[in-house]
Amino acid sequence: MPNQDFLRRLPESDRTLRKRDRLQQRLHLDFWLLLLLLTVTAGGLVVLYSASDQSLGAIKRQGIYFGLAYLTMFIVAQVPVHFMRRLAPWAYALGVVLLVLVILHGVGAKGAQRWLSLGGFRFQPSEVMKLAMPMTIAAYLGQRHLPPVFKHVFWTLALVAVPTVLIIKQPDLGTSILVAASGLMVLFFAGLSWRYIVAAVVSLLASLWPLWHFVLHDYQKKRVLTLLNPEADRLGAGWNIIQSKTAIGSGGVPGKGWLQGTQSHLDFLPEGHTDFIIAVLAEEFGLIGVLVLLALYILIVLRGMMIAVRAQDSFGRLLAASITLTFFVYVFVNIGMVSGLLPVVGVPLPLVSQGGTSIVTLMAAFGILMAIATEPRKVIR
């Protein structure tokens, strides 16, 4: 066989590389990205064990969620990219219908109405839009001449606005930011003109006053005011930020050591196992631990952007770039709010915070990245 003869003439390292590439194509997995994800999730379980007061039950639940999430990632990775393109509008329509049903018949908890209950199973429809939004915008713009003209920019913004407004009404500001970002990232990578970006910034600044007085709820306004001056209500709204900054600062460079954090184990730090888990990491593993985690996140982003650059068509490039940069937004918003640079909006730290549906959704997005990375190359005749 000529191919076998060719492979025999290759150096051993090249032959190993060829075998690895063929295995990746067969499994539809990007091994470098998978290795990075496994490293972060393993480290996340170590931190969660401490943040949950050494609860084996919490680790078991999280392990089950991770198992389900990786299975979901593998299944999604097997879906052909062209099928995702055709599926996108239907997923978007289903997501919008579910969001409307949340407003009409949703299940409420802690002053928010964000869930639907079907047959005893409760789920959050806004998670569907985290995937449907970038897929739909990428499918829409990928079929048109780029960079997009005004008409296409207008309809893209309309597609982004509908689910974003529905999610804000639940209210769920954190998820609405992530959903809107996933769609706007596609528009940005489509080559959006800078005049549109400048106009958007000016419009946002002009809308701050009406947003403050007519859109934001009282608790959301309180979060902004707390960000500006957390000491004004040290035992109330400012408690979380003050304690998280104390935990981060007390860790220093080397950290206090695993299971040795005082802010979390003495219950000074609320939500230490979910949104504020990086404060636990910083206290116990110090600046070194935080920098290692950030380095892993950066490598994931770089790998995702490499996949986007190598994608075979506009749909794949736009979708991969959007998923990758939205993941960066997850990290940026969480670390920003825990360190007191952004208002607290309830965004978990990806792959580290305790969670269920959000982890499965995130890994499904990485499954899409895997599918794009291992899409069979088109032969040009």
mmCIF file of C-alpha atoms in Angstrom:
data_model
loop_
_atom_site.group_PDB
_atom_site.id
_atom_site.type_symbol
_atom_site.label_atom_id
_atom_site.label_comp_id
_atom_site.label_asym_id
_atom_site.label_seq_id
_atom_site.Cartn_x
_atom_site.Cartn_y
_atom_site.Cartn_z
ATOM 1 C CA MET A 1 0.000 0.000 0.000
ATOM 2 C CA PRO A 2 1.476 3.397 -0.999
ATOM 3 C CA ASN A 3 0.208 5.134 2.147
ATOM 4 C CA GLN A 4 1.874 2.537 4.352
ATOM 5 C CA ASP A 5 5.142 2.895 2.422
ATOM 6 C CA PHE A 6 4.943 6.648 2.889
ATOM 7 C CA LEU A 7 4.362 6.256 6.624
ATOM 8 C CA ARG A 8 7.330 3.880 6.930
ATOM 9 C CA ARG A 9 9.621 6.510 5.429
ATOM 10 C CA LEU A 10 8.481 9.095 7.977
ATOM 11 C CA PRO A 11 10.527 9.666 11.142
ATOM 12 C CA GLU A 12 9.139 7.951 14.249
ATOM 13 C CA SER A 13 7.889 11.259 15.723
ATOM 14 C CA ASP A 14 6.006 12.094 12.529
ATOM 15 C CA ARG A 15 4.413 8.646 12.407
ATOM 16 C CA THR A 16 3.289 9.021 16.028
ATOM 17 C CA LEU A 17 1.846 12.421 15.153
ATOM 18 C CA ARG A 18 -0.046 10.960 12.211
ATOM 19 C CA LYS A 19 -1.506 8.208 14.410
ATOM 20 C CA ARG A 20 -2.551 10.735 17.027
ATOM 21 C CA ASP A 21 -4.222 12.921 14.404
ATOM 22 C CA ARG A 22 -6.126 9.942 13.025
ATOM 23 C CA LEU A 23 -7.254 8.980 16.534
ATOM 24 C CA GLN A 24 -8.422 12.536 17.178
ATOM 25 C CA GLN A 25 -10.383 12.506 13.926
ATOM 26 C CA ARG A 26 -11.956 9.163 14.793
ATOM 27 C CA LEU A 27 -13.002 10.212 18.316
ATOM 28 C CA HIS A 28 -13.736 13.841 17.339
ATOM 29 C CA LEU A 29 -11.697 15.073 20.302
ATOM 30 C CA ASP A 30 -8.970 17.687 20.462
ATOM 31 C CA PHE A 31 -6.497 16.082 22.868
ATOM 32 C CA TRP A 32 -4.720 19.298 23.898
ATOM 33 C CA LEU A 33 -7.995 21.021 24.755
ATOM 34 C CA LEU A 34 -9.224 17.897 26.547
ATOM 35 C CA LEU A 35 -6.024 17.719 28.618
ATOM 36 C CA LEU A 36 -6.405 21.362 29.687
ATOM 37 C CA LEU A 37 -10.051 20.859 30.643
ATOM 38 C CA LEU A 38 -9.249 17.746 32.670
ATOM 39 C CA THR A 39 -6.447 19.576 34.483
ATOM 40 C CA VAL A 40 -8.698 22.475 35.482
ATOM 41 C CA THR A 41 -11.566 20.229 36.592
ATOM 42 C CA ALA A 42 -9.225 18.060 38.669
ATOM 43 C CA GLY A 43 -7.820 21.160 40.353
ATOM 44 C CA GLY A 44 -11.362 22.442 40.822
ATOM 45 C CA LEU A 45 -12.317 19.316 42.776
ATOM 46 C CA VAL A 46 -9.294 19.826 45.054
ATOM 47 C CA VAL A 47 -10.345 23.411 45.820
ATOM 48 C CA LEU A 48 -14.020 22.466 46.167
ATOM 49 C CA TYR A 49 -13.166 19.811 48.761
ATOM 50 C CA SER A 50 -11.735 22.547 50.957
ATOM 51 C CA ALA A 51 -14.395 25.148 50.113
ATOM 52 C CA SER A 52 -17.201 22.707 51.008
ATOM 53 C CA ASP A 53 -15.688 21.988 54.443
ATOM 54 C CA GLN A 54 -14.227 18.677 53.259
ATOM 55 C CA SER A 55 -17.611 17.359 52.193
ATOM 56 C CA LEU A 56 -17.242 14.075 50.300
ATOM 57 C CA GLY A 57 -20.899 14.367 49.350
ATOM 58 C CA ALA A 58 -20.233 17.645 47.538
ATOM 59 C CA ILE A 59 -17.281 16.090 45.719
ATOM 60 C CA LYS A 60 -19.375 13.083 44.734
ATOM 61 C CA ARG A 61 -22.159 15.303 43.351
ATOM 62 C CA GLN A 62 -19.662 17.437 41.487
ATOM 63 C CA GLY A 63 -17.959 14.321 40.126
ATOM 64 C CA ILE A 64 -21.308 13.083 38.812
ATOM 65 C CA TYR A 65 -21.940 16.456 37.170
ATOM 66 C CA PHE A 66 -18.488 16.408 35.604
ATOM 67 C CA GLY A 67 -19.050 12.861 34.345
ATOM 68 C CA LEU A 68 -22.347 13.914 32.769
ATOM 69 C CA ALA A 69 -20.709 17.069 31.381
ATOM 70 C CA TYR A 70 -17.834 15.189 29.726
ATOM 71 C CA LEU A 71 -20.274 12.643 28.301
ATOM 72 C CA THR A 72 -22.322 15.524 26.891
ATOM 73 C CA MET A 73 -19.169 17.058 25.420
ATOM 74 C CA PHE A 74 -18.265 13.775 23.724
ATOM 75 C CA ILE A 75 -21.774 13.327 22.291
ATOM 76 C CA VAL A 76 -21.942 16.909 21.001
ATOM 77 C CA ALA A 77 -18.468 16.523 19.447
ATOM 78 C CA GLN A 78 -19.824 13.738 17.242
ATOM 79 C CA VAL A 79 -22.446 16.032 15.661
ATOM 80 C CA PRO A 80 -21.373 17.218 12.169
ATOM 81 C CA VAL A 81 -20.779 20.951 11.939
ATOM 82 C CA HIS A 82 -23.105 21.332 8.945
ATOM 83 C CA PHE A 83 -25.915 19.765 11.012
ATOM 84 C CA MET A 84 -25.286 22.308 13.794
ATOM 85 C CA ARG A 85 -25.699 25.070 11.225
ATOM 86 C CA ARG A 86 -29.098 23.745 10.176
ATOM 87 C CA LEU A 87 -30.146 23.084 13.774
ATOM 88 C CA ALA A 88 -29.258 26.583 15.058
ATOM 89 C CA PRO A 89 -32.474 28.499 14.137
ATOM 90 C CA TRP A 90 -34.671 25.766 15.610
ATOM 91 C CA ALA A 91 -32.657 25.742 18.842
ATOM 92 C CA TYR A 92 -32.979 29.531 19.029
ATOM 93 C CA ALA A 93 -36.758 29.396 18.500
ATOM 94 C CA LEU A 94 -37.117 26.675 21.144
ATOM 95 C CA GLY A 95 -35.025 28.724 23.586
ATOM 96 C CA VAL A 96 -37.194 31.829 23.098
ATOM 97 C CA VAL A 97 -40.408 29.823 23.583
ATOM 98 C CA LEU A 98 -39.027 28.311 26.793
ATOM 99 C CA LEU A 99 -38.006 31.758 28.078
ATOM 100 C CA VAL A 100 -41.545 33.043 27.464
ATOM 101 C CA LEU A 101 -42.929 30.025 29.341
ATOM 102 C CA VAL A 102 -40.634 30.879 32.264
ATOM 103 C CA ILE A 103 -42.265 34.315 32.514
ATOM 104 C CA LEU A 104 -45.778 32.835 32.272
ATOM 105 C CA HIS A 105 -45.453 29.585 34.236
ATOM 106 C CA GLY A 106 -41.947 29.545 35.689
ATOM 107 C CA VAL A 107 -40.879 28.290 39.107
ATOM 108 C CA GLY A 108 -39.675 30.998 41.480
ATOM 109 C CA ALA A 109 -36.996 30.941 44.161
ATOM 110 C CA LYS A 110 -35.268 33.705 46.150
ATOM 111 C CA GLY A 111 -37.215 36.443 44.371
ATOM 112 C CA ALA A 112 -36.381 35.200 40.857
ATOM 113 C CA GLN A 113 -38.417 33.194 38.363
ATOM 114 C CA ARG A 114 -35.828 31.364 36.235
ATOM 115 C CA TRP A 115 -36.853 27.697 36.080
ATOM 116 C CA LEU A 116 -39.369 25.437 34.386
ATOM 117 C CA SER A 117 -40.612 22.214 35.936
ATOM 118 C CA LEU A 118 -41.512 19.379 33.570
ATOM 119 C CA GLY A 119 -42.429 15.993 34.989
ATOM 120 C CA GLY A 120 -40.695 16.754 38.261
ATOM 121 C CA PHE A 121 -37.484 17.771 36.477
ATOM 122 C CA ARG A 122 -36.506 21.404 37.011
ATOM 123 C CA PHE A 123 -34.217 23.162 34.546
ATOM 124 C CA GLN A 124 -33.152 26.672 33.540
ATOM 125 C CA PRO A 125 -34.079 27.486 29.898
ATOM 126 C CA SER A 126 -31.626 30.383 29.769
ATOM 127 C CA GLU A 127 -28.861 27.752 29.635
ATOM 128 C CA VAL A 128 -30.209 26.686 26.218
ATOM 129 C CA MET A 129 -29.589 30.184 24.876
ATOM 130 C CA LYS A 130 -25.911 30.058 25.879
ATOM 131 C CA LEU A 131 -25.494 27.567 23.030
ATOM 132 C CA ALA A 132 -28.323 28.568 20.693
ATOM 133 C CA MET A 133 -27.355 32.243 20.583
ATOM 134 C CA PRO A 134 -23.802 31.981 19.150
ATOM 135 C CA MET A 135 -24.848 29.124 16.835
ATOM 136 C CA THR A 136 -27.731 31.175 15.399
ATOM 137 C CA ILE A 137 -25.754 34.380 14.920
ATOM 138 C CA ALA A 138 -22.850 32.440 13.369
ATOM 139 C CA ALA A 139 -25.268 30.646 11.014
ATOM 140 C CA TYR A 140 -26.913 33.950 10.054
ATOM 141 C CA LEU A 141 -23.725 35.942 9.435
ATOM 142 C CA GLY A 142 -21.770 32.985 8.045
ATOM 143 C CA GLN A 143 -24.085 32.860 5.025
ATOM 144 C CA ARG A 144 -23.617 36.546 4.221
ATOM 145 C CA HIS A 145 -20.890 38.758 2.862
ATOM 146 C CA LEU A 146 -18.510 39.912 5.573
ATOM 147 C CA PRO A 147 -17.962 42.367 7.110
ATOM 148 C CA PRO A 148 -21.705 42.757 7.774
ATOM 149 C CA VAL A 149 -23.616 45.747 6.379
ATOM 150 C CA PHE A 150 -26.041 47.821 8.441
ATOM 151 C CA LYS A 151 -29.072 45.622 7.677
ATOM 152 C CA HIS A 152 -27.329 42.489 8.877
ATOM 153 C CA VAL A 153 -26.000 44.275 11.968
ATOM 154 C CA PHE A 154 -29.541 45.429 12.789
ATOM 155 C CA TRP A 155 -31.067 41.945 12.525
ATOM 156 C CA THR A 156 -28.187 40.456 14.501
ATOM 157 C CA LEU A 157 -28.770 42.916 17.338
ATOM 158 C CA ALA A 158 -32.488 42.110 17.217
ATOM 159 C CA LEU A 159 -31.745 38.393 17.538
ATOM 160 C CA VAL A 160 -29.472 39.125 20.502
ATOM 161 C CA ALA A 161 -31.929 41.500 22.172
ATOM 162 C CA VAL A 162 -35.002 39.223 22.318
ATOM 163 C CA PRO A 163 -33.640 36.466 24.624
ATOM 164 C CA THR A 164 -31.473 38.934 26.536
ATOM 165 C CA VAL A 165 -34.510 41.022 27.522
ATOM 166 C CA LEU A 166 -36.493 37.903 28.431
ATOM 167 C CA ILE A 167 -33.675 36.719 30.713
ATOM 168 C CA ILE A 168 -33.329 40.160 32.334
ATOM 169 C CA LYS A 169 -37.040 40.038 33.218
ATOM 170 C CA GLN A 170 -36.566 36.821 35.260
ATOM 171 C CA PRO A 171 -34.395 38.625 36.610
ATOM 172 C CA ASP A 172 -30.977 37.094 35.908
ATOM 173 C CA LEU A 173 -28.484 39.802 35.020
ATOM 174 C CA GLY A 174 -25.442 37.500 35.070
ATOM 175 C CA THR A 175 -26.827 35.010 32.553
ATOM 176 C CA SER A 176 -28.213 37.799 30.364
ATOM 177 C CA ILE A 177 -24.709 39.296 30.134
ATOM 178 C CA LEU A 178 -23.239 35.936 29.095
ATOM 179 C CA VAL A 179 -25.962 35.251 26.518
ATOM 180 C CA ALA A 180 -25.662 38.726 25.012
ATOM 181 C CA ALA A 181 -21.856 38.462 24.981
ATOM 182 C CA SER A 182 -21.973 35.143 23.113
ATOM 183 C CA GLY A 183 -23.980 36.753 20.303
ATOM 184 C CA LEU A 184 -22.085 40.041 20.214
ATOM 185 C CA MET A 185 -18.774 38.172 20.046
ATOM 186 C CA VAL A 186 -19.883 36.588 16.774
ATOM 187 C CA LEU A 187 -20.757 40.018 15.402
ATOM 188 C CA PHE A 188 -17.393 41.394 16.483
ATOM 189 C CA PHE A 189 -15.432 38.567 14.847
ATOM 190 C CA ALA A 190 -17.485 38.957 11.677
ATOM 191 C CA GLY A 191 -15.506 42.161 11.089
ATOM 192 C CA LEU A 192 -17.860 44.730 12.618
ATOM 193 C CA SER A 193 -16.842 48.224 11.592
ATOM 194 C CA TRP A 194 -15.337 50.396 14.308
ATOM 195 C CA ARG A 195 -17.916 53.090 13.636
ATOM 196 C CA TYR A 196 -20.598 50.664 14.834
ATOM 197 C CA ILE A 197 -18.542 49.841 17.924
ATOM 198 C CA VAL A 198 -18.052 53.533 18.764
ATOM 199 C CA ALA A 199 -21.760 54.180 18.204
ATOM 200 C CA ALA A 200 -22.605 51.266 20.522
ATOM 201 C CA VAL A 201 -20.346 52.627 23.285
ATOM 202 C CA VAL A 202 -21.867 56.115 22.965
ATOM 203 C CA SER A 203 -25.392 54.636 23.024
ATOM 204 C CA LEU A 204 -24.546 52.585 26.107
ATOM 205 C CA LEU A 205 -23.238 55.633 27.939
ATOM 206 C CA ALA A 206 -26.347 57.607 26.948
ATOM 207 C CA SER A 207 -28.607 54.811 28.207
ATOM 208 C CA LEU A 208 -27.053 54.585 31.677
ATOM 209 C CA TRP A 209 -29.499 57.075 33.228
ATOM 210 C CA PRO A 210 -32.717 55.426 31.920
ATOM 211 C CA LEU A 211 -31.284 51.988 32.714
ATOM 212 C CA TRP A 212 -30.622 53.034 36.302
ATOM 213 C CA HIS A 213 -34.046 54.587 36.845
ATOM 214 C CA PHE A 214 -36.341 52.334 34.800
ATOM 215 C CA VAL A 215 -34.653 48.952 34.184
ATOM 216 C CA LEU A 216 -32.467 47.919 37.137
ATOM 217 C CA HIS A 217 -34.148 46.417 40.192
ATOM 218 C CA ASP A 218 -33.422 47.811 43.646
ATOM 219 C CA TYR A 219 -31.162 44.890 44.573
ATOM 220 C CA GLN A 220 -29.164 45.395 41.347
ATOM 221 C CA LYS A 221 -28.718 49.093 42.117
ATOM 222 C CA LYS A 222 -27.559 48.112 45.592
ATOM 223 C CA ARG A 223 -24.903 45.853 44.076
ATOM 224 C CA VAL A 224 -23.511 48.747 42.030
ATOM 225 C CA LEU A 225 -23.488 51.082 45.035
ATOM 226 C CA THR A 226 -21.845 48.356 47.123
ATOM 227 C CA LEU A 227 -19.130 47.991 44.492
ATOM 228 C CA LEU A 228 -18.328 51.692 44.737
ATOM 229 C CA ASN A 229 -18.329 51.736 48.544
ATOM 230 C CA PRO A 230 -18.597 48.298 50.202
ATOM 231 C CA GLU A 231 -17.676 49.742 53.618
ATOM 232 C CA ALA A 232 -20.953 51.700 53.660
ATOM 233 C CA ASP A 233 -22.745 48.481 54.666
ATOM 234 C CA ARG A 234 -20.014 46.292 56.092
ATOM 235 C CA LEU A 235 -22.363 43.804 57.764
ATOM 236 C CA GLY A 236 -24.907 43.739 54.951
ATOM 237 C CA ALA A 237 -24.520 44.168 51.213
ATOM 238 C CA GLY A 238 -20.769 44.868 51.451
ATOM 239 C CA TRP A 239 -19.987 41.752 53.491
ATOM 240 C CA ASN A 240 -19.289 39.411 50.560
ATOM 241 C CA ILE A 241 -16.869 41.719 48.767
ATOM 242 C CA ILE A 242 -15.049 42.726 51.957
ATOM 243 C CA GLN A 243 -14.573 39.110 53.053
ATOM 244 C CA SER A 244 -13.524 37.915 49.591
ATOM 245 C CA LYS A 245 -10.892 40.661 49.312
ATOM 246 C CA THR A 246 -9.693 39.812 52.822
ATOM 247 C CA ALA A 247 -9.337 36.145 51.867
ATOM 248 C CA ILE A 248 -7.487 36.983 48.647
ATOM 249 C CA GLY A 249 -5.090 39.347 50.408
ATOM 250 C CA SER A 250 -4.428 37.078 53.383
ATOM 251 C CA GLY A 251 -3.156 34.283 51.141
ATOM 252 C CA GLY A 252 -0.137 36.307 50.059
ATOM 253 C CA VAL A 253 2.180 34.761 47.493
ATOM 254 C CA PRO A 254 2.520 31.145 48.725
ATOM 255 C CA GLY A 255 -0.915 30.809 50.403
ATOM 256 C CA LYS A 256 -1.804 29.392 53.816
ATOM 257 C CA GLY A 257 -1.900 25.809 52.593
ATOM 258 C CA TRP A 258 -4.624 23.451 51.460
ATOM 259 C CA LEU A 259 -7.480 23.162 54.009
ATOM 260 C CA GLN A 260 -5.870 25.926 56.087
ATOM 261 C CA GLY A 261 -7.992 28.880 54.953
ATOM 262 C CA THR A 262 -9.611 30.797 57.811
ATOM 263 C CA GLN A 263 -12.093 33.025 55.972
ATOM 264 C CA SER A 264 -13.858 30.080 54.365
ATOM 265 C CA HIS A 265 -13.593 27.482 57.168
ATOM 266 C CA LEU A 266 -14.753 29.927 59.846
ATOM 267 C CA ASP A 267 -17.754 30.887 57.671
ATOM 268 C CA PHE A 268 -16.680 34.474 57.095
ATOM 269 C CA LEU A 269 -16.786 33.934 53.317
ATOM 270 C CA PRO A 270 -20.295 33.160 52.019
ATOM 271 C CA GLU A 271 -20.809 31.171 48.818
ATOM 272 C CA GLY A 272 -17.200 29.990 49.025
ATOM 273 C CA HIS A 273 -18.030 26.799 47.120
ATOM 274 C CA THR A 274 -19.830 28.566 44.247
ATOM 275 C CA ASP A 275 -19.364 32.136 42.997
ATOM 276 C CA PHE A 276 -16.575 33.085 45.440
ATOM 277 C CA ILE A 277 -14.499 29.928 45.195
ATOM 278 C CA ILE A 278 -11.480 31.717 43.728
ATOM 279 C CA ALA A 279 -11.168 33.585 47.043
ATOM 280 C CA VAL A 280 -10.716 30.180 48.711
ATOM 281 C CA LEU A 281 -8.108 29.271 46.092
ATOM 282 C CA ALA A 282 -6.257 32.549 46.628
ATOM 283 C CA GLU A 283 -6.256 32.177 50.420
ATOM 284 C CA GLU A 284 -4.987 28.600 50.457
ATOM 285 C CA PHE A 285 -2.734 28.525 47.375
ATOM 286 C CA GLY A 286 -1.834 32.211 47.218
ATOM 287 C CA LEU A 287 -0.862 34.261 44.209
ATOM 288 C CA ILE A 288 0.998 31.249 42.795
ATOM 289 C CA GLY A 289 -2.189 29.157 42.707
ATOM 290 C CA VAL A 290 -4.190 31.949 41.098
ATOM 291 C CA LEU A 291 -1.524 32.494 38.424
ATOM 292 C CA VAL A 292 -1.433 28.755 37.635
ATOM 293 C CA LEU A 293 -5.218 28.722 37.192
ATOM 294 C CA LEU A 294 -5.103 31.852 35.029
ATOM 295 C CA ALA A 295 -2.351 30.300 32.912
ATOM 296 C CA LEU A 296 -4.535 27.224 32.303
ATOM 297 C CA TYR A 297 -7.478 29.449 31.377
ATOM 298 C CA ILE A 298 -5.282 31.424 28.964
ATOM 299 C CA LEU A 299 -4.073 28.192 27.339
ATOM 300 C CA ILE A 300 -7.696 27.084 26.873
ATOM 301 C CA VAL A 301 -8.507 30.421 25.235
ATOM 302 C CA LEU A 302 -5.439 30.210 22.975
ATOM 303 C CA ARG A 303 -6.326 26.664 21.947
ATOM 304 C CA GLY A 304 -9.878 27.731 21.218
ATOM 305 C CA MET A 305 -8.699 30.620 19.063
ATOM 306 C CA MET A 306 -6.350 28.273 17.213
ATOM 307 C CA ILE A 307 -9.323 26.035 16.457
ATOM 308 C CA ALA A 308 -11.255 29.072 15.236
ATOM 309 C CA VAL A 309 -8.429 30.123 12.906
ATOM 310 C CA ARG A 310 -8.189 26.621 11.432
ATOM 311 C CA ALA A 311 -11.961 26.190 10.946
ATOM 312 C CA GLN A 312 -13.010 25.444 7.388
ATOM 313 C CA ASP A 313 -15.776 27.997 6.880
ATOM 314 C CA SER A 314 -17.168 31.242 8.267
ATOM 315 C CA PHE A 315 -19.732 29.463 10.439
ATOM 316 C CA GLY A 316 -17.070 27.373 12.184
ATOM 317 C CA ARG A 317 -14.678 30.290 12.614
ATOM 318 C CA LEU A 318 -17.315 32.631 14.036
ATOM 319 C CA LEU A 319 -18.820 30.010 16.330
ATOM 320 C CA ALA A 320 -15.471 28.770 17.682
ATOM 321 C CA ALA A 321 -14.217 32.307 18.305
ATOM 322 C CA SER A 322 -17.457 33.275 20.058
ATOM 323 C CA ILE A 323 -17.451 30.210 22.343
ATOM 324 C CA THR A 324 -13.803 30.808 23.237
ATOM 325 C CA LEU A 325 -14.159 34.508 24.035
ATOM 326 C CA THR A 326 -17.420 33.961 25.911
ATOM 327 C CA PHE A 327 -15.516 31.501 28.102
ATOM 328 C CA PHE A 328 -13.017 34.309 28.717
ATOM 329 C CA VAL A 329 -15.926 36.590 29.703
ATOM 330 C CA TYR A 330 -17.033 33.946 32.252
ATOM 331 C CA VAL A 331 -13.597 34.037 33.855
ATOM 332 C CA PHE A 332 -13.224 37.823 33.658
ATOM 333 C CA VAL A 333 -16.636 38.576 35.195
ATOM 334 C CA ASN A 334 -16.241 36.085 38.039
ATOM 335 C CA ILE A 335 -12.750 37.206 39.029
ATOM 336 C CA GLY A 336 -13.752 40.847 38.595
ATOM 337 C CA MET A 337 -16.731 40.578 40.931
ATOM 338 C CA VAL A 338 -14.891 38.515 43.576
ATOM 339 C CA SER A 339 -11.996 40.989 43.655
ATOM 340 C CA GLY A 340 -14.341 43.982 43.900
ATOM 341 C CA LEU A 341 -13.751 45.339 40.392
ATOM 342 C CA LEU A 342 -17.216 44.461 39.059
ATOM 343 C CA PRO A 343 -20.682 44.227 40.658
ATOM 344 C CA VAL A 344 -21.730 40.826 41.984
ATOM 345 C CA VAL A 345 -23.890 39.284 39.239
ATOM 346 C CA GLY A 346 -23.857 35.590 40.100
ATOM 347 C CA VAL A 347 -21.472 34.158 37.487
ATOM 348 C CA PRO A 348 -19.653 30.966 38.614
ATOM 349 C CA LEU A 349 -15.959 30.340 37.992
ATOM 350 C CA PRO A 350 -15.828 27.975 34.981
ATOM 351 C CA LEU A 351 -14.939 24.339 35.753
ATOM 352 C CA VAL A 352 -14.162 25.152 39.392
ATOM 353 C CA SER A 353 -17.330 26.429 41.103
ATOM 354 C CA GLN A 354 -19.881 23.905 42.270
ATOM 355 C CA GLY A 355 -22.714 23.618 39.763
ATOM 356 C CA GLY A 356 -24.848 21.363 37.641
ATOM 357 C CA THR A 357 -26.633 22.647 34.552
ATOM 358 C CA SER A 358 -24.093 25.414 33.952
ATOM 359 C CA ILE A 359 -21.216 22.883 33.866
ATOM 360 C CA VAL A 360 -23.054 20.626 31.413
ATOM 361 C CA THR A 361 -23.847 23.628 29.177
ATOM 362 C CA LEU A 362 -20.250 24.815 29.252
ATOM 363 C CA MET A 363 -18.895 21.380 28.347
ATOM 364 C CA ALA A 364 -21.455 21.101 25.538
ATOM 365 C CA ALA A 365 -19.950 24.327 24.170
ATOM 366 C CA PHE A 366 -16.504 22.731 24.308
ATOM 367 C CA GLY A 367 -18.018 19.749 22.489
ATOM 368 C CA ILE A 368 -18.917 22.137 19.670
ATOM 369 C CA LEU A 369 -15.308 23.330 19.658
ATOM 370 C CA MET A 370 -14.132 19.717 19.418
ATOM 371 C CA ALA A 371 -16.462 19.088 16.464
ATOM 372 C CA ILE A 372 -15.102 22.146 14.647
ATOM 373 C CA ALA A 373 -11.492 21.175 15.424
ATOM 374 C CA THR A 374 -11.913 17.635 14.040
ATOM 375 C CA GLU A 375 -14.207 18.397 11.106
ATOM 376 C CA PRO A 376 -13.047 16.342 8.077
ATOM 377 C CA ARG A 377 -11.043 18.416 5.638
ATOM 378 C CA LYS A 378 -12.766 19.279 2.399
ATOM 379 C CA VAL A 379 -10.955 17.999 -0.680
ATOM 380 C CA ILE A 380 -10.643 20.597 -3.431
ATOM 381 C CA ARG A 381 -10.583 18.951 -6.854
#
